[in-house]
Amino acid sequence: MNIRIPRGTQDILPGKVEQWQYIEEKARDLCRRYNYKEIRTPVFEQTELFQRGVGDTTDIVQKEMYTFEDRGGRSLTLRPEGTASVARSYVENKMHGEAQQPTKLFYIGPMFRYERPQSGRMRQFVQFGVEAIGSADPAVDAEVIALAMDYYSELGLKGLKLVINSLGDKESREAHRQALIDHFQPRINEFCSDCQERLEKNPLRILDCKKDADHELMKTAPSILDYLNEESTAYFEKVKFLLDQMGVSYEVDPALVRGLDYYNNTAFEIMIEGKGFGAITTLSGGGRYNGLVEELGGPESPGIGFALSLERLLMALEAQEINLEIKESIDCYLVAMGEKAKDKAAVLLYELRKEGLTADKDYIDRKPKGQFKSADRLKARYTAILGENELEAEKINVKHMETGEQKEIALSDFITYMKENMEESI
Ligand code: HAM
């Protein structure tokens, strides 16, 4: 039997996993500064959560969910995104009752969508996302957008493009919805069956149909920006004003509708241009979702957030040849010769590690030459050599690999010596 990894998933092996750890740590550090706290929710949820939260006319819910029945006959779904789960948890754990609002949360974890796998599009991918729930202040919108942009720019990415739009409040959306119906209805039979269904249920979804993207009515469809009421317009203006003041550049794209149903008012995406990506690729997306918490049975609690995939981020870093500062070396490699010296090395290794050093030795009976090669491969900063003679004289030979400098020191001083040397070089 030849068992292989499922399509659209990947193993992240040592050598690559350090990059993941690095960008995850950067995300955590950024969230600390913006005062967002980590939340961890289950990878599966009741299917209904996503049907109601993400919306049952979306591609995600209609075509991309990993849904299964458990042994108790319940319908469960591997989460395709994090916002619905966070909103559910917000309601279930009564976070709305806490004095400190908005509740500012972030998550890093795997999401699952049954999509056609291609470069940057996986069936299991990791999202870093933030959600701020419990405030309708446009300053929170600006904060969330700035956080997303900061993350990329602090990692050194160039060629980023922030695109924003407003999807309006309930009243504006209703007016726009009617305009869309009036626009598409007379010729709806020229559209795909999905779009025909969307016309009454959720005409906004027609605008991001991939099959009918080139239909002439798509280009002339009424723009949401022409249907924003006074309040929604003022809200959007305030978000733009704050971004301007913060020096975050953006473009307004009235065609930006996003693929999930919970959005209203602010919607945004961050794209990247340049080699390695074909034309332009979306790195992340987010927006405001003022009705979601209520939809899930909670009190009125407006929210906003975004999510990005770490896979796409790593692709972008690679395409721009950005090297992350990853420590690859180990502090000390012990080279031992002879049975007794090997036993002693095992104990010394244990003590080095207890003192906080990264250290290793040979376990497959390599000759000294092979052990020195291992030390090189592991980029050891020091190699300590212990043979039978040294052992007898209660000494050990310590070599600084970069300078080649070699010193014989008393075995009893070895651990302290190594520890001090490490501290000096920090
Ligand atoms: P989304 O636009 O569906 O929004 O996904 C956000 C990001 O996840 C995308 O921009 C992309 O980087 C990444 N992504 C999506 N699908 C895949 C895939 N198949 N493979 C690799 N990466 C992918 C959301 O998920 C919303 N929950 C965002 C949000 C948070 N809105 C408010 N709060």
Short mmCIF file of C-alpha atoms and ligand atoms in Angstrom, two decimals:
data_model
loop_
_atom_site.label_atom_id
_atom_site.label_comp_id
_atom_site.label_asym_id
_atom_site.label_seq_id
_atom_site.Cartn_x
_atom_site.Cartn_y
_atom_site.Cartn_z
CA MET A 1 0.00 0.00 0.00
CA ASN A 2 1.30 3.39 -0.93
CA ILE A 3 -0.27 5.95 1.36
CA ARG A 4 0.25 9.56 0.40
CA ILE A 5 -0.55 12.92 1.91
CA PRO A 6 -4.08 14.17 1.03
CA ARG A 7 -4.33 16.60 -1.90
CA GLY A 8 -4.02 20.25 -0.96
CA THR A 9 -2.19 19.59 2.31
CA GLN A 10 1.49 19.67 3.18
CA ASP A 11 4.06 18.37 5.62
CA ILE A 12 6.13 21.13 7.11
CA LEU A 13 9.52 19.65 7.80
CA PRO A 14 12.46 20.78 9.92
CA GLY A 15 14.34 23.35 7.88
CA LYS A 16 11.06 24.96 6.84
CA VAL A 17 9.20 24.79 10.13
CA GLU A 18 11.60 27.38 11.61
CA GLN A 19 10.19 29.90 9.13
CA TRP A 20 6.69 29.08 10.33
CA GLN A 21 7.72 29.50 13.95
CA TYR A 22 9.36 32.80 13.10
CA ILE A 23 6.33 34.33 11.39
CA GLU A 24 4.00 32.97 14.05
CA GLU A 25 6.15 34.59 16.73
CA LYS A 26 6.09 37.87 14.77
CA ALA A 27 2.29 37.67 14.68
CA ARG A 28 2.13 37.07 18.43
CA ASP A 29 4.51 39.94 19.09
CA LEU A 30 2.50 42.32 16.93
CA CYS A 31 -0.73 41.29 18.67
CA ARG A 32 0.88 41.92 22.05
CA ARG A 33 1.66 45.46 20.96
CA TYR A 34 -1.87 46.05 19.67
CA ASN A 35 -3.26 44.36 22.80
CA TYR A 36 -5.03 41.44 21.11
CA LYS A 37 -5.18 38.23 23.16
CA GLU A 38 -4.96 34.74 21.75
CA ILE A 39 -8.05 32.53 21.49
CA ARG A 40 -8.09 28.84 20.54
CA THR A 41 -11.32 27.31 19.35
CA PRO A 42 -11.98 23.75 18.09
CA VAL A 43 -11.16 22.84 14.49
CA PHE A 44 -14.65 21.45 14.06
CA GLU A 45 -17.96 23.08 14.86
CA GLN A 46 -21.63 22.41 14.32
CA THR A 47 -22.30 22.78 10.59
CA GLU A 48 -25.08 25.25 11.28
CA LEU A 49 -22.59 27.76 12.66
CA PHE A 50 -21.06 28.28 9.23
CA GLN A 51 -24.37 28.03 7.37
CA ARG A 52 -25.70 30.88 9.49
CA GLY A 53 -22.46 32.76 10.05
CA VAL A 54 -20.63 32.59 6.73
CA GLY A 55 -23.93 32.35 4.81
CA ASP A 56 -25.52 29.53 2.89
CA THR A 57 -25.32 31.26 -0.48
CA THR A 58 -21.53 31.54 -0.32
CA ASP A 59 -19.17 29.27 -2.25
CA ILE A 60 -17.54 28.32 1.03
CA VAL A 61 -20.73 26.87 2.46
CA GLN A 62 -22.16 25.53 -0.79
CA LYS A 63 -19.06 23.90 -2.24
CA GLU A 64 -16.06 23.96 0.02
CA MET A 65 -16.90 22.61 3.44
CA TYR A 66 -15.62 19.38 4.92
CA THR A 67 -18.85 18.28 6.53
CA PHE A 68 -19.40 14.92 8.18
CA GLU A 69 -21.72 13.19 10.54
CA ASP A 70 -20.21 11.96 13.78
CA ARG A 71 -21.16 8.67 15.39
CA GLY A 72 -23.92 10.43 17.30
CA GLY A 73 -25.53 11.61 14.05
CA ARG A 74 -24.54 15.27 14.50
CA SER A 75 -23.50 17.26 11.45
CA LEU A 76 -20.06 18.73 12.06
CA THR A 77 -17.79 20.77 9.80
CA LEU A 78 -14.05 21.37 9.80
CA ARG A 79 -13.84 25.14 10.17
CA PRO A 80 -13.35 26.88 6.82
CA GLU A 81 -12.51 30.16 8.60
CA GLY A 82 -12.17 31.55 12.11
CA THR A 83 -14.59 34.46 12.48
CA ALA A 84 -17.78 32.45 12.99
CA SER A 85 -16.07 30.32 15.65
CA VAL A 86 -14.73 33.36 17.49
CA ALA A 87 -18.17 35.01 17.39
CA ARG A 88 -19.76 31.79 18.70
CA SER A 89 -17.23 31.65 21.50
CA TYR A 90 -17.81 35.33 22.29
CA VAL A 91 -21.50 34.61 22.77
CA GLU A 92 -21.10 31.26 24.51
CA ASN A 93 -18.53 32.58 26.99
CA LYS A 94 -20.48 35.81 27.51
CA MET A 95 -17.46 37.90 26.65
CA HIS A 96 -19.89 40.74 25.92
CA GLY A 97 -20.45 40.94 29.68
CA GLU A 98 -16.82 41.78 30.36
CA ALA A 99 -16.05 45.36 31.26
CA GLN A 100 -13.26 45.76 28.76
CA GLN A 101 -14.72 46.20 25.26
CA PRO A 102 -14.09 45.69 22.44
CA THR A 103 -12.87 42.16 23.09
CA LYS A 104 -9.72 41.95 21.02
CA LEU A 105 -8.71 38.45 20.00
CA PHE A 106 -6.33 36.74 17.61
CA TYR A 107 -5.83 33.17 16.40
CA ILE A 108 -3.35 31.14 14.43
CA GLY A 109 -4.60 27.79 13.27
CA PRO A 110 -5.54 25.46 10.43
CA MET A 111 -8.66 26.04 8.30
CA PHE A 112 -10.13 23.64 5.76
CA ARG A 113 -11.74 24.29 2.39
CA TYR A 114 -12.42 21.81 -0.36
CA GLU A 115 -11.00 23.93 -3.15
CA ARG A 116 -9.12 23.03 -6.28
CA PRO A 117 -5.53 22.99 -5.00
CA GLN A 118 -3.04 25.27 -6.75
CA SER A 119 -0.16 27.46 -5.78
CA GLY A 120 -1.30 29.44 -2.73
CA ARG A 121 -4.63 27.63 -2.56
CA MET A 122 -4.65 24.69 -0.18
CA ARG A 123 -7.30 22.44 1.33
CA GLN A 124 -5.71 22.82 4.72
CA PHE A 125 -4.10 26.19 5.32
CA VAL A 126 -3.15 28.19 8.38
CA GLN A 127 -4.80 31.50 9.06
CA PHE A 128 -3.55 34.23 11.34
CA GLY A 129 -6.58 36.36 12.10
CA VAL A 130 -7.74 39.01 14.51
CA GLU A 131 -11.25 39.92 15.65
CA ALA A 132 -12.29 42.99 17.67
CA ILE A 133 -15.85 42.57 18.90
CA GLY A 134 -17.93 45.05 20.87
CA SER A 135 -17.28 48.46 19.32
CA ALA A 136 -18.55 50.29 16.25
CA ASP A 137 -15.82 52.92 16.40
CA PRO A 138 -14.23 53.47 12.97
CA ALA A 139 -10.90 53.78 14.81
CA VAL A 140 -11.08 50.03 15.41
CA ASP A 141 -11.42 49.50 11.65
CA ALA A 142 -8.33 51.61 11.09
CA GLU A 143 -6.49 49.75 13.87
CA VAL A 144 -7.25 46.33 12.38
CA ILE A 145 -6.24 47.41 8.89
CA ALA A 146 -3.04 48.99 10.21
CA LEU A 147 -2.21 45.83 12.14
CA ALA A 148 -2.53 43.71 9.01
CA MET A 149 -0.38 46.09 6.97
CA ASP A 150 2.21 46.37 9.76
CA TYR A 151 2.59 42.63 9.91
CA TYR A 152 3.60 42.43 6.27
CA SER A 153 5.75 45.50 6.23
CA GLU A 154 7.63 44.54 9.40
CA LEU A 155 8.54 41.30 7.68
CA GLY A 156 9.96 43.37 4.84
CA LEU A 157 7.39 42.72 2.11
CA LYS A 158 7.16 45.23 -0.71
CA GLY A 159 4.57 45.87 -3.42
CA LEU A 160 1.59 45.64 -1.08
CA LYS A 161 -1.71 47.11 -2.15
CA LEU A 162 -4.49 47.79 0.31
CA VAL A 163 -7.94 47.88 -1.27
CA ILE A 164 -10.94 49.05 0.73
CA ASN A 165 -14.64 49.43 0.17
CA SER A 166 -17.81 49.99 2.13
CA LEU A 167 -20.65 47.52 1.92
CA GLY A 168 -22.88 49.89 3.88
CA ASP A 169 -25.23 49.34 6.78
CA LYS A 170 -28.49 47.36 6.63
CA GLU A 171 -30.49 50.16 5.02
CA SER A 172 -27.85 50.93 2.38
CA ARG A 173 -27.44 47.26 1.59
CA GLU A 174 -31.18 46.83 1.16
CA ALA A 175 -31.29 49.70 -1.33
CA HIS A 176 -28.30 48.28 -3.19
CA ARG A 177 -29.79 44.81 -3.17
CA GLN A 178 -32.94 46.08 -4.86
CA ALA A 179 -30.86 47.92 -7.44
CA LEU A 180 -28.93 44.73 -8.19
CA ILE A 181 -32.14 42.74 -8.62
CA ASP A 182 -33.52 45.37 -10.99
CA HIS A 183 -30.24 45.35 -12.91
CA PHE A 184 -29.83 41.60 -13.37
CA GLN A 185 -33.44 40.36 -13.46
CA PRO A 186 -34.29 41.15 -17.10
CA ARG A 187 -31.33 39.05 -18.35
CA ILE A 188 -30.81 36.60 -15.52
CA ASN A 189 -31.37 33.63 -17.87
CA GLU A 190 -28.01 34.50 -19.46
CA PHE A 191 -26.30 33.71 -16.14
CA CYS A 192 -25.29 30.42 -14.55
CA SER A 193 -27.74 28.46 -12.43
CA ASP A 194 -25.95 29.53 -9.25
CA CYS A 195 -26.44 33.18 -10.14
CA GLN A 196 -30.09 32.60 -10.99
CA GLU A 197 -30.52 31.23 -7.51
CA ARG A 198 -28.52 34.07 -6.00
CA LEU A 199 -30.74 36.75 -7.61
CA GLU A 200 -33.43 36.57 -4.94
CA LYS A 201 -31.44 35.10 -2.10
CA ASN A 202 -28.35 37.27 -2.22
CA PRO A 203 -27.74 39.23 -5.44
CA LEU A 204 -24.45 40.64 -4.12
CA ARG A 205 -22.95 37.17 -4.55
CA ILE A 206 -23.54 37.42 -8.33
CA LEU A 207 -20.76 40.02 -8.38
CA ASP A 208 -18.10 37.53 -7.35
CA CYS A 209 -19.25 34.69 -9.61
CA LYS A 210 -16.24 33.29 -11.40
CA LYS A 211 -18.20 31.79 -14.31
CA ASP A 212 -20.03 34.95 -15.29
CA ALA A 213 -17.23 37.39 -14.50
CA ASP A 214 -17.06 38.61 -18.13
CA HIS A 215 -20.78 39.19 -18.70
CA GLU A 216 -21.37 42.79 -19.77
CA LEU A 217 -23.94 43.36 -17.00
CA MET A 218 -21.18 42.74 -14.44
CA LYS A 219 -19.31 45.85 -15.53
CA THR A 220 -22.38 48.07 -15.38
CA ALA A 221 -23.76 46.69 -12.11
CA PRO A 222 -24.83 49.35 -9.60
CA SER A 223 -22.06 50.24 -7.20
CA ILE A 224 -22.70 50.01 -3.47
CA LEU A 225 -20.98 53.36 -2.99
CA ASP A 226 -23.91 55.04 -4.81
CA TYR A 227 -26.35 53.54 -2.32
CA LEU A 228 -24.65 54.35 0.97
CA ASN A 229 -26.91 56.35 3.27
CA GLU A 230 -25.59 59.33 5.21
CA GLU A 231 -24.47 57.32 8.20
CA SER A 232 -22.61 54.70 6.18
CA THR A 233 -20.96 57.40 4.09
CA ALA A 234 -19.79 59.23 7.21
CA TYR A 235 -18.49 55.99 8.66
CA PHE A 236 -16.50 55.17 5.55
CA GLU A 237 -15.15 58.73 5.38
CA LYS A 238 -13.95 58.46 8.98
CA VAL A 239 -12.14 55.17 8.33
CA LYS A 240 -10.42 56.70 5.29
CA PHE A 241 -9.56 59.86 7.22
CA LEU A 242 -7.92 57.83 10.00
CA LEU A 243 -5.94 55.73 7.51
CA ASP A 244 -4.79 58.93 5.80
CA GLN A 245 -3.69 60.37 9.13
CA MET A 246 -1.81 57.20 9.99
CA GLY A 247 -0.08 57.25 6.63
CA VAL A 248 -1.56 53.93 5.51
CA SER A 249 -2.15 54.17 1.77
CA TYR A 250 -5.10 52.48 0.13
CA GLU A 251 -7.24 52.34 -2.97
CA VAL A 252 -11.03 52.35 -2.94
CA ASP A 253 -12.52 49.59 -5.08
CA PRO A 254 -16.33 49.67 -5.22
CA ALA A 255 -16.29 46.15 -6.73
CA LEU A 256 -14.74 44.61 -3.63
CA VAL A 257 -17.55 42.50 -2.13
CA ARG A 258 -15.71 39.68 -0.26
CA GLY A 259 -16.83 36.05 -0.34
CA LEU A 260 -18.55 35.78 3.03
CA ASP A 261 -22.01 37.03 3.92
CA TYR A 262 -21.46 38.57 7.32
CA TYR A 263 -19.84 41.79 6.15
CA ASN A 264 -21.18 45.32 6.29
CA ASN A 265 -19.56 48.75 6.16
CA THR A 266 -15.79 48.35 5.90
CA ALA A 267 -14.38 45.58 3.70
CA PHE A 268 -10.73 45.28 2.71
CA GLU A 269 -8.15 43.09 1.07
CA ILE A 270 -4.39 43.25 0.86
CA MET A 271 -2.86 42.24 -2.46
CA ILE A 272 0.69 41.80 -3.60
CA GLU A 273 2.12 42.49 -7.00
CA GLY A 274 5.19 41.08 -8.61
CA LYS A 275 7.04 37.99 -9.63
CA GLY A 276 6.14 34.59 -8.32
CA PHE A 277 2.47 35.43 -8.23
CA GLY A 278 1.22 35.76 -11.76
CA ALA A 279 -0.84 38.94 -11.74
CA ILE A 280 -1.98 40.08 -8.32
CA THR A 281 -2.73 37.80 -5.45
CA THR A 282 -4.80 38.44 -2.40
CA LEU A 283 -2.77 37.95 0.74
CA SER A 284 -5.47 38.71 3.25
CA GLY A 285 -9.01 39.92 3.67
CA GLY A 286 -11.34 41.21 6.31
CA GLY A 287 -14.06 43.62 7.24
CA ARG A 288 -16.79 44.62 9.61
CA TYR A 289 -19.56 42.24 10.66
CA ASN A 290 -22.02 44.11 12.82
CA GLY A 291 -24.85 41.57 12.76
CA LEU A 292 -22.93 38.33 13.22
CA VAL A 293 -22.99 38.09 17.00
CA GLU A 294 -26.75 38.75 17.04
CA GLU A 295 -27.24 36.15 14.31
CA LEU A 296 -25.58 33.67 16.64
CA GLY A 297 -27.86 34.53 19.55
CA GLY A 298 -25.80 37.21 21.30
CA PRO A 299 -26.58 40.86 22.08
CA GLU A 300 -25.81 43.57 19.54
CA SER A 301 -22.00 43.51 19.36
CA PRO A 302 -20.42 45.02 16.28
CA GLY A 303 -17.18 43.41 15.16
CA ILE A 304 -14.34 43.73 12.69
CA GLY A 305 -11.39 41.54 11.82
CA PHE A 306 -9.22 40.06 9.11
CA ALA A 307 -7.40 36.85 8.33
CA LEU A 308 -4.40 35.96 6.23
CA SER A 309 -2.82 32.67 5.34
CA LEU A 310 0.70 31.95 6.45
CA GLU A 311 1.26 29.84 3.30
CA ARG A 312 0.67 32.84 1.05
CA LEU A 313 2.82 35.01 3.27
CA LEU A 314 5.72 32.55 3.03
CA MET A 315 5.29 32.39 -0.75
CA ALA A 316 5.48 36.17 -0.90
CA LEU A 317 8.59 36.27 1.29
CA GLU A 318 10.21 33.66 -0.90
CA ALA A 319 9.28 35.43 -4.13
CA GLN A 320 10.89 38.61 -2.80
CA GLU A 321 13.92 36.67 -1.55
CA ILE A 322 13.49 37.93 1.98
CA ASN A 323 15.59 35.98 4.44
CA LEU A 324 14.19 35.67 7.92
CA GLU A 325 16.63 35.92 10.83
CA ILE A 326 16.50 32.34 11.89
CA LYS A 327 19.06 30.94 14.27
CA GLU A 328 20.22 27.69 12.77
CA SER A 329 23.30 26.95 14.84
CA ILE A 330 23.68 24.88 17.97
CA ASP A 331 25.88 26.03 20.83
CA CYS A 332 27.98 22.97 21.36
CA TYR A 333 28.65 19.58 19.77
CA LEU A 334 30.39 16.96 21.86
CA VAL A 335 32.86 14.73 20.06
CA ALA A 336 33.67 11.65 22.10
CA MET A 337 36.07 8.79 21.47
CA GLY A 338 36.02 5.55 23.39
CA GLU A 339 33.33 3.94 25.47
CA LYS A 340 34.06 5.77 28.72
CA ALA A 341 34.36 9.16 27.06
CA LYS A 342 31.03 8.58 25.32
CA ASP A 343 29.34 7.82 28.63
CA LYS A 344 30.82 10.97 30.12
CA ALA A 345 29.71 12.97 27.08
CA ALA A 346 26.11 11.82 27.57
CA VAL A 347 26.18 13.22 31.11
CA LEU A 348 27.90 16.48 30.10
CA LEU A 349 25.34 16.95 27.37
CA TYR A 350 22.55 16.61 29.89
CA GLU A 351 24.20 19.25 32.10
CA LEU A 352 24.77 21.67 29.22
CA ARG A 353 21.13 21.46 28.27
CA LYS A 354 20.05 22.00 31.86
CA GLU A 355 22.08 25.22 31.78
CA GLY A 356 20.13 26.37 28.73
CA LEU A 357 22.58 25.54 25.95
CA THR A 358 21.59 23.89 22.69
CA ALA A 359 23.83 20.86 22.51
CA ASP A 360 24.10 17.48 20.81
CA LYS A 361 26.37 14.48 20.26
CA ASP A 362 26.74 11.41 18.07
CA TYR A 363 24.54 8.37 18.67
CA ILE A 364 25.43 6.11 15.75
CA ASP A 365 29.07 5.32 16.49
CA ARG A 366 30.60 7.65 13.95
CA LYS A 367 34.38 7.89 13.79
CA PRO A 368 35.83 11.23 15.03
CA LYS A 369 35.93 12.51 11.44
CA GLY A 370 32.23 11.79 11.00
CA GLN A 371 31.48 13.45 14.33
CA PHE A 372 33.31 16.61 13.24
CA LYS A 373 31.26 16.58 10.04
CA SER A 374 28.09 16.40 12.12
CA ALA A 375 29.29 19.37 14.15
CA ASP A 376 29.75 21.30 10.90
CA ARG A 377 26.39 20.26 9.54
CA LEU A 378 24.67 21.40 12.70
CA LYS A 379 26.66 24.67 12.55
CA ALA A 380 27.99 24.14 16.08
CA ARG A 381 29.58 27.26 17.51
CA TYR A 382 31.79 25.17 19.78
CA THR A 383 32.98 21.60 19.52
CA ALA A 384 34.15 19.91 22.72
CA ILE A 385 36.43 16.93 22.26
CA LEU A 386 36.72 14.21 24.83
CA GLY A 387 39.00 11.19 24.25
CA GLU A 388 40.23 8.55 26.67
CA ASN A 389 43.42 10.58 27.36
CA GLU A 390 41.53 13.75 28.16
CA LEU A 391 39.20 11.79 30.36
CA GLU A 392 42.09 10.36 32.31
CA ALA A 393 43.64 13.80 32.75
CA GLU A 394 40.17 15.16 33.65
CA LYS A 395 40.38 17.70 30.85
CA ILE A 396 38.33 18.54 27.78
CA ASN A 397 39.30 20.30 24.55
CA VAL A 398 37.02 23.11 23.50
CA LYS A 399 37.24 24.51 19.98
CA HIS A 400 35.61 27.72 18.82
CA MET A 401 34.60 26.79 15.31
CA GLU A 402 34.68 30.22 13.73
CA THR A 403 38.14 31.30 14.96
CA GLY A 404 39.63 27.82 15.22
CA GLU A 405 40.88 28.74 18.68
CA GLN A 406 41.30 25.69 20.88
CA LYS A 407 41.56 25.49 24.68
CA GLU A 408 42.07 22.70 27.12
CA ILE A 409 40.06 23.14 30.27
CA ALA A 410 39.43 21.15 33.41
CA LEU A 411 36.41 18.89 33.04
CA SER A 412 35.02 20.26 36.29
CA ASP A 413 35.03 23.80 34.79
CA PHE A 414 33.56 22.81 31.43
CA ILE A 415 29.88 23.57 32.05
CA THR A 416 30.60 26.94 33.69
CA TYR A 417 33.06 27.82 30.93
CA MET A 418 30.51 27.07 28.19
CA LYS A 419 27.77 28.92 29.99
CA GLU A 420 29.93 32.03 30.42
CA ASN A 421 31.03 31.97 26.82
CA MET A 422 27.44 31.79 25.64
CA GLU A 423 26.38 34.66 27.87
CA GLU A 424 29.22 36.81 26.56
CA SER A 425 28.25 36.20 22.97
CA ILE A 426 24.58 37.15 23.44
P1 HAM B 1 -11.20 34.95 3.42
O1 HAM B 1 -11.04 36.06 2.46
O2 HAM B 1 -12.07 33.83 3.04
O3 HAM B 1 -11.72 35.62 4.77
O4 HAM B 1 -9.78 34.36 3.79
C1 HAM B 1 -8.77 35.21 4.30
C2 HAM B 1 -7.43 34.81 3.76
O5 HAM B 1 -7.21 33.43 3.98
C3 HAM B 1 -7.26 34.96 2.27
O6 HAM B 1 -6.95 36.28 1.92
C4 HAM B 1 -6.10 34.05 2.01
O7 HAM B 1 -4.86 34.62 2.41
C5 HAM B 1 -6.38 32.92 2.96
N1 HAM B 1 -7.01 31.78 2.27
C6 HAM B 1 -8.31 31.59 2.02
N2 HAM B 1 -8.51 30.40 1.39
C7 HAM B 1 -7.28 29.86 1.25
C8 HAM B 1 -6.79 28.63 0.69
N3 HAM B 1 -7.62 27.74 0.17
N4 HAM B 1 -5.46 28.39 0.72
C9 HAM B 1 -4.60 29.30 1.25
N5 HAM B 1 -5.01 30.45 1.79
C10 HAM B 1 -6.32 30.74 1.80
C11 HAM B 1 -11.91 34.94 5.93
O8 HAM B 1 -11.59 33.80 6.12
C12 HAM B 1 -12.51 35.81 7.01
N6 HAM B 1 -12.75 34.97 8.19
C13 HAM B 1 -11.60 36.96 7.35
C14 HAM B 1 -12.13 37.83 8.43
C15 HAM B 1 -11.79 37.81 9.72
N7 HAM B 1 -13.08 38.73 8.27
C16 HAM B 1 -13.34 39.28 9.43
N8 HAM B 1 -12.59 38.72 10.33
#
